[in-house]
Amino acid sequence: MDSKLRGCDLVKIKIGTLVIGPEIRSRAMVVQQKTGRPVQFELMGDARASLLVWLERWNDAAGPLMTIHFRAGSTAQRAAHLSTRQYARLVDEWVAAIGLRPQEYGTHSLRRTKASIIYKATGNLRAIQILLGHTKIENTVRYLGVDVEDALELAEATEV
C-alpha cells in the first residue's frame, strides 16, 4: 500500500513483475499509465511475506496481482482482475474498518502519504520527484503542498 503508485497502475501489476525465481523482489518497476514513464517502487518485508503466502495459495505468476478470488465448493477459483474502482471501494472499506472517514482518505491519499512522510523526514524534493515519477520539480512542490513555512523550517534546522 505504500508503493506511491496510482491506483490504475497498482491494479495492473503482474505477479511476474514482482517475482524472481522463488523470491519476491525488493524493488520493481512499472510504466505509469498517466505518463507512460517507468517508475520504480519498493516492496517492504511485510508485503513480500504476504505475496509469498498468496503465491503458495494461487500459484499464478503470469496473472495480475490484484484479482478477485472466491471458493466454489472446495475448489479455489480466480475471477477477473480487480478494477481501479473496485480497488477504491476496498480502500474505502479498509479506511472505515480502522475508524477513519472514507470521505477523507482514498487511493490517491495512499500514493501521497509515503511521499509526504519521506519529504518531511528528509526535505529532499528531488528524491520525491523521482519516486513519484514527476517530470517537473514544480509538480512535486505543488503535489506535496510545500510552502514558504516548510522552506524556512528546513533552513532553521540547518546550521553552517
PDB file of C-alpha atoms in Angstrom:
ATOM      1  CA  MET A   1       0.000   0.000   0.000  1.00  0.00           C
ATOM      2  CA  ASP A   2       2.964   2.352   0.357  1.00  0.00           C
ATOM      3  CA  SER A   3       4.123   1.920  -3.220  1.00  0.00           C
ATOM      4  CA  LYS A   4       3.492   5.556  -4.224  1.00  0.00           C
ATOM      5  CA  LEU A   5       1.700   4.248  -7.324  1.00  0.00           C
ATOM      6  CA  ARG A   6      -1.595   5.469  -8.702  1.00  0.00           C
ATOM      7  CA  GLY A   7      -4.453   3.019  -8.244  1.00  0.00           C
ATOM      8  CA  CYS A   8      -4.705   2.420 -12.006  1.00  0.00           C
ATOM      9  CA  ASP A   9      -1.039   1.336 -12.067  1.00  0.00           C
ATOM     10  CA  LEU A  10      -1.268  -0.725  -8.892  1.00  0.00           C
ATOM     11  CA  VAL A  11      -4.154  -2.902 -10.097  1.00  0.00           C
ATOM     12  CA  LYS A  12      -2.345  -3.718 -13.353  1.00  0.00           C
ATOM     13  CA  ILE A  13       0.834  -5.077 -11.776  1.00  0.00           C
ATOM     14  CA  LYS A  14       1.536  -8.624 -12.925  1.00  0.00           C
ATOM     15  CA  ILE A  15       2.839 -11.100 -10.380  1.00  0.00           C
ATOM     16  CA  GLY A  16       5.725 -11.912 -12.710  1.00  0.00           C
ATOM     17  CA  THR A  17       6.917  -8.317 -12.296  1.00  0.00           C
ATOM     18  CA  LEU A  18       7.342  -8.916  -8.567  1.00  0.00           C
ATOM     19  CA  VAL A  19       8.735 -12.446  -8.585  1.00  0.00           C
ATOM     20  CA  ILE A  20      12.247 -13.580  -9.420  1.00  0.00           C
ATOM     21  CA  GLY A  21      12.530 -17.349  -9.137  1.00  0.00           C
ATOM     22  CA  PRO A  22      11.142 -18.436  -5.768  1.00  0.00           C
ATOM     23  CA  GLU A  23      11.592 -14.981  -4.213  1.00  0.00           C
ATOM     24  CA  ILE A  24       9.762 -11.687  -4.202  1.00  0.00           C
ATOM     25  CA  ARG A  25      11.792  -8.716  -5.441  1.00  0.00           C
ATOM     26  CA  SER A  26      12.524  -5.912  -3.017  1.00  0.00           C
ATOM     27  CA  ARG A  27      12.101  -3.423  -5.897  1.00  0.00           C
ATOM     28  CA  ALA A  28      10.119  -3.461  -9.104  1.00  0.00           C
ATOM     29  CA  MET A  29       9.233  -1.107 -11.932  1.00  0.00           C
ATOM     30  CA  VAL A  30       6.021  -0.234 -13.743  1.00  0.00           C
ATOM     31  CA  VAL A  31       5.270   2.040 -16.667  1.00  0.00           C
ATOM     32  CA  GLN A  32       2.787   4.621 -15.457  1.00  0.00           C
ATOM     33  CA  GLN A  33      -0.478   4.723 -17.359  1.00  0.00           C
ATOM     34  CA  LYS A  34      -0.836   8.501 -16.998  1.00  0.00           C
ATOM     35  CA  THR A  35       2.649   9.498 -18.130  1.00  0.00           C
ATOM     36  CA  GLY A  36       3.966   6.473 -19.996  1.00  0.00           C
ATOM     37  CA  ARG A  37       7.150   6.787 -17.941  1.00  0.00           C
ATOM     38  CA  PRO A  38       8.719   3.999 -15.892  1.00  0.00           C
ATOM     39  CA  VAL A  39       8.854   4.374 -12.120  1.00  0.00           C
ATOM     40  CA  GLN A  40      10.425   2.097  -9.533  1.00  0.00           C
ATOM     41  CA  PHE A  41       8.817   1.156  -6.267  1.00  0.00           C
ATOM     42  CA  GLU A  42       9.871  -0.904  -3.279  1.00  0.00           C
ATOM     43  CA  LEU A  43       8.231  -3.909  -1.678  1.00  0.00           C
ATOM     44  CA  MET A  44       8.683  -3.898   2.073  1.00  0.00           C
ATOM     45  CA  GLY A  45       9.175  -7.084   4.109  1.00  0.00           C
ATOM     46  CA  ASP A  46       5.543  -7.487   5.166  1.00  0.00           C
ATOM     47  CA  ALA A  47       4.329  -7.086   1.585  1.00  0.00           C
ATOM     48  CA  ARG A  48       6.858  -9.647   0.330  1.00  0.00           C
ATOM     49  CA  ALA A  49       5.822 -12.129   3.044  1.00  0.00           C
ATOM     50  CA  SER A  50       2.142 -11.686   2.157  1.00  0.00           C
ATOM     51  CA  LEU A  51       2.893 -12.179  -1.531  1.00  0.00           C
ATOM     52  CA  LEU A  52       4.756 -15.417  -0.803  1.00  0.00           C
ATOM     53  CA  VAL A  53       1.731 -16.771   1.059  1.00  0.00           C
ATOM     54  CA  TRP A  54      -0.530 -15.610  -1.768  1.00  0.00           C
ATOM     55  CA  LEU A  55       1.667 -17.323  -4.388  1.00  0.00           C
ATOM     56  CA  GLU A  56       1.627 -20.599  -2.461  1.00  0.00           C
ATOM     57  CA  ARG A  57      -2.155 -20.480  -2.477  1.00  0.00           C
ATOM     58  CA  TRP A  58      -2.888 -19.287  -6.029  1.00  0.00           C
ATOM     59  CA  ASN A  59       0.313 -20.194  -7.916  1.00  0.00           C
ATOM     60  CA  ASP A  60      -0.223 -17.962 -10.959  1.00  0.00           C
ATOM     61  CA  ALA A  61       2.881 -15.922 -11.701  1.00  0.00           C
ATOM     62  CA  ALA A  62       1.522 -14.773 -15.073  1.00  0.00           C
ATOM     63  CA  GLY A  63      -1.694 -13.204 -13.869  1.00  0.00           C
ATOM     64  CA  PRO A  64      -2.438  -9.809 -12.381  1.00  0.00           C
ATOM     65  CA  LEU A  65      -1.602  -9.288  -8.726  1.00  0.00           C
ATOM     66  CA  MET A  66      -4.896  -7.615  -7.876  1.00  0.00           C
ATOM     67  CA  THR A  67      -7.541 -10.239  -8.515  1.00  0.00           C
ATOM     68  CA  ILE A  68     -10.845 -11.188  -7.008  1.00  0.00           C
ATOM     69  CA  HIS A  69     -10.796 -14.723  -5.651  1.00  0.00           C
ATOM     70  CA  PHE A  70     -13.615 -16.902  -4.474  1.00  0.00           C
ATOM     71  CA  ARG A  71     -14.218 -20.500  -3.498  1.00  0.00           C
ATOM     72  CA  ALA A  72     -16.724 -22.626  -5.321  1.00  0.00           C
ATOM     73  CA  GLY A  73     -17.243 -25.693  -3.190  1.00  0.00           C
ATOM     74  CA  SER A  74     -13.793 -26.997  -2.353  1.00  0.00           C
ATOM     75  CA  THR A  75     -12.084 -25.501  -5.401  1.00  0.00           C
ATOM     76  CA  ALA A  76     -10.317 -22.160  -5.306  1.00  0.00           C
ATOM     77  CA  GLN A  77     -11.067 -20.167  -8.435  1.00  0.00           C
ATOM     78  CA  ARG A  78      -9.987 -16.821  -9.833  1.00  0.00           C
ATOM     79  CA  ALA A  79     -12.314 -14.186 -11.199  1.00  0.00           C
ATOM     80  CA  ALA A  80     -11.306 -11.164 -13.277  1.00  0.00           C
ATOM     81  CA  HIS A  81      -8.589  -8.775 -12.168  1.00  0.00           C
ATOM     82  CA  LEU A  82      -9.546  -6.055  -9.754  1.00  0.00           C
ATOM     83  CA  SER A  83     -10.590  -2.807 -11.423  1.00  0.00           C
ATOM     84  CA  THR A  84      -9.428   0.605 -10.248  1.00  0.00           C
ATOM     85  CA  ARG A  85     -12.964   1.315  -8.997  1.00  0.00           C
ATOM     86  CA  GLN A  86     -13.131  -1.979  -7.069  1.00  0.00           C
ATOM     87  CA  TYR A  87      -9.755  -1.170  -5.515  1.00  0.00           C
ATOM     88  CA  ALA A  88     -11.100   2.247  -4.480  1.00  0.00           C
ATOM     89  CA  ARG A  89     -14.100   0.573  -2.812  1.00  0.00           C
ATOM     90  CA  LEU A  90     -11.764  -1.771  -0.918  1.00  0.00           C
ATOM     91  CA  VAL A  91      -9.708   1.172   0.304  1.00  0.00           C
ATOM     92  CA  ASP A  92     -12.934   2.846   1.482  1.00  0.00           C
ATOM     93  CA  GLU A  93     -13.800  -0.329   3.420  1.00  0.00           C
ATOM     94  CA  TRP A  94     -10.301  -0.573   4.946  1.00  0.00           C
ATOM     95  CA  VAL A  95     -10.371   3.081   5.986  1.00  0.00           C
ATOM     96  CA  ALA A  96     -13.804   2.676   7.595  1.00  0.00           C
ATOM     97  CA  ALA A  97     -12.689  -0.548   9.311  1.00  0.00           C
ATOM     98  CA  ILE A  98      -9.911   1.300  11.161  1.00  0.00           C
ATOM     99  CA  GLY A  99     -12.286   4.049  12.239  1.00  0.00           C
ATOM    100  CA  LEU A 100     -11.419   6.788   9.758  1.00  0.00           C
ATOM    101  CA  ARG A 101     -13.773   8.623   7.424  1.00  0.00           C
ATOM    102  CA  PRO A 102     -13.626   7.241   3.852  1.00  0.00           C
ATOM    103  CA  GLN A 103     -14.502  10.714   2.536  1.00  0.00           C
ATOM    104  CA  GLU A 104     -11.125  11.945   3.797  1.00  0.00           C
ATOM    105  CA  TYR A 105      -8.937   9.084   2.535  1.00  0.00           C
ATOM    106  CA  GLY A 106      -8.715   7.243  -0.756  1.00  0.00           C
ATOM    107  CA  THR A 107      -6.402   5.540  -3.193  1.00  0.00           C
ATOM    108  CA  HIS A 108      -4.641   8.761  -4.072  1.00  0.00           C
ATOM    109  CA  SER A 109      -4.034   9.719  -0.465  1.00  0.00           C
ATOM    110  CA  LEU A 110      -2.229   6.362  -0.159  1.00  0.00           C
ATOM    111  CA  ARG A 111       0.029   7.434  -3.044  1.00  0.00           C
ATOM    112  CA  ARG A 112       0.720  10.770  -1.404  1.00  0.00           C
ATOM    113  CA  THR A 113       1.240   9.563   2.190  1.00  0.00           C
ATOM    114  CA  LYS A 114       4.634   7.889   1.924  1.00  0.00           C
ATOM    115  CA  ALA A 115       5.970  10.633  -0.333  1.00  0.00           C
ATOM    116  CA  SER A 116       4.894  13.231   2.238  1.00  0.00           C
ATOM    117  CA  ILE A 117       6.488  11.298   5.091  1.00  0.00           C
ATOM    118  CA  ILE A 118       9.773  10.965   3.188  1.00  0.00           C
ATOM    119  CA  TYR A 119       9.731  14.669   2.352  1.00  0.00           C
ATOM    120  CA  LYS A 120       9.060  15.670   5.983  1.00  0.00           C
ATOM    121  CA  ALA A 121      11.916  13.421   7.145  1.00  0.00           C
ATOM    122  CA  THR A 122      14.463  14.493   4.527  1.00  0.00           C
ATOM    123  CA  GLY A 123      13.356  17.702   2.827  1.00  0.00           C
ATOM    124  CA  ASN A 124      14.625  16.117  -0.403  1.00  0.00           C
ATOM    125  CA  LEU A 125      12.238  17.229  -3.145  1.00  0.00           C
ATOM    126  CA  ARG A 126      14.335  15.670  -5.912  1.00  0.00           C
ATOM    127  CA  ALA A 127      14.054  12.229  -4.304  1.00  0.00           C
ATOM    128  CA  ILE A 128      10.269  12.605  -4.058  1.00  0.00           C
ATOM    129  CA  GLN A 129      10.121  13.756  -7.672  1.00  0.00           C
ATOM    130  CA  ILE A 130      11.924  10.579  -8.754  1.00  0.00           C
ATOM    131  CA  LEU A 131       9.816   8.303  -6.544  1.00  0.00           C
ATOM    132  CA  LEU A 132       6.553   9.731  -7.877  1.00  0.00           C
ATOM    133  CA  GLY A 133       7.747   9.844 -11.478  1.00  0.00           C
ATOM    134  CA  HIS A 134       7.112  13.565 -11.866  1.00  0.00           C
ATOM    135  CA  THR A 135       8.860  15.252 -14.796  1.00  0.00           C
ATOM    136  CA  LYS A 136       8.962  18.718 -13.212  1.00  0.00           C
ATOM    137  CA  ILE A 137      10.010  19.648  -9.687  1.00  0.00           C
ATOM    138  CA  GLU A 138       7.232  22.254  -9.709  1.00  0.00           C
ATOM    139  CA  ASN A 139       4.670  19.449  -9.941  1.00  0.00           C
ATOM    140  CA  THR A 140       6.214  17.770  -6.907  1.00  0.00           C
ATOM    141  CA  VAL A 141       6.188  21.023  -4.930  1.00  0.00           C
ATOM    142  CA  ARG A 142       2.506  21.560  -5.764  1.00  0.00           C
ATOM    143  CA  TYR A 143       1.665  17.893  -5.123  1.00  0.00           C
ATOM    144  CA  LEU A 144       3.180  17.932  -1.638  1.00  0.00           C
ATOM    145  CA  GLY A 145       1.832  21.380  -0.811  1.00  0.00           C
ATOM    146  CA  VAL A 146       5.312  22.667   0.005  1.00  0.00           C
ATOM    147  CA  ASP A 147       5.159  26.283   1.119  1.00  0.00           C
ATOM    148  CA  VAL A 148       7.416  29.015   2.446  1.00  0.00           C
ATOM    149  CA  GLU A 149       6.981  27.752   6.015  1.00  0.00           C
ATOM    150  CA  ASP A 150       8.430  24.352   5.008  1.00  0.00           C
ATOM    151  CA  ALA A 151      11.430  26.055   3.420  1.00  0.00           C
ATOM    152  CA  LEU A 152      12.016  28.230   6.476  1.00  0.00           C
ATOM    153  CA  GLU A 153      11.811  25.244   8.858  1.00  0.00           C
ATOM    154  CA  LEU A 154      14.435  23.408   6.775  1.00  0.00           C
ATOM    155  CA  ALA A 155      16.663  26.475   6.771  1.00  0.00           C
ATOM    156  CA  GLU A 156      16.313  26.962  10.533  1.00  0.00           C
ATOM    157  CA  ALA A 157      17.194  23.319  11.161  1.00  0.00           C
ATOM    158  CA  THR A 158      20.421  23.625   9.154  1.00  0.00           C
ATOM    159  CA  GLU A 159      23.495  25.293  10.603  1.00  0.00           C
ATOM    160  CA  VAL A 160      26.518  26.092   8.514  1.00  0.00           C
TER     161      VAL A 160
END
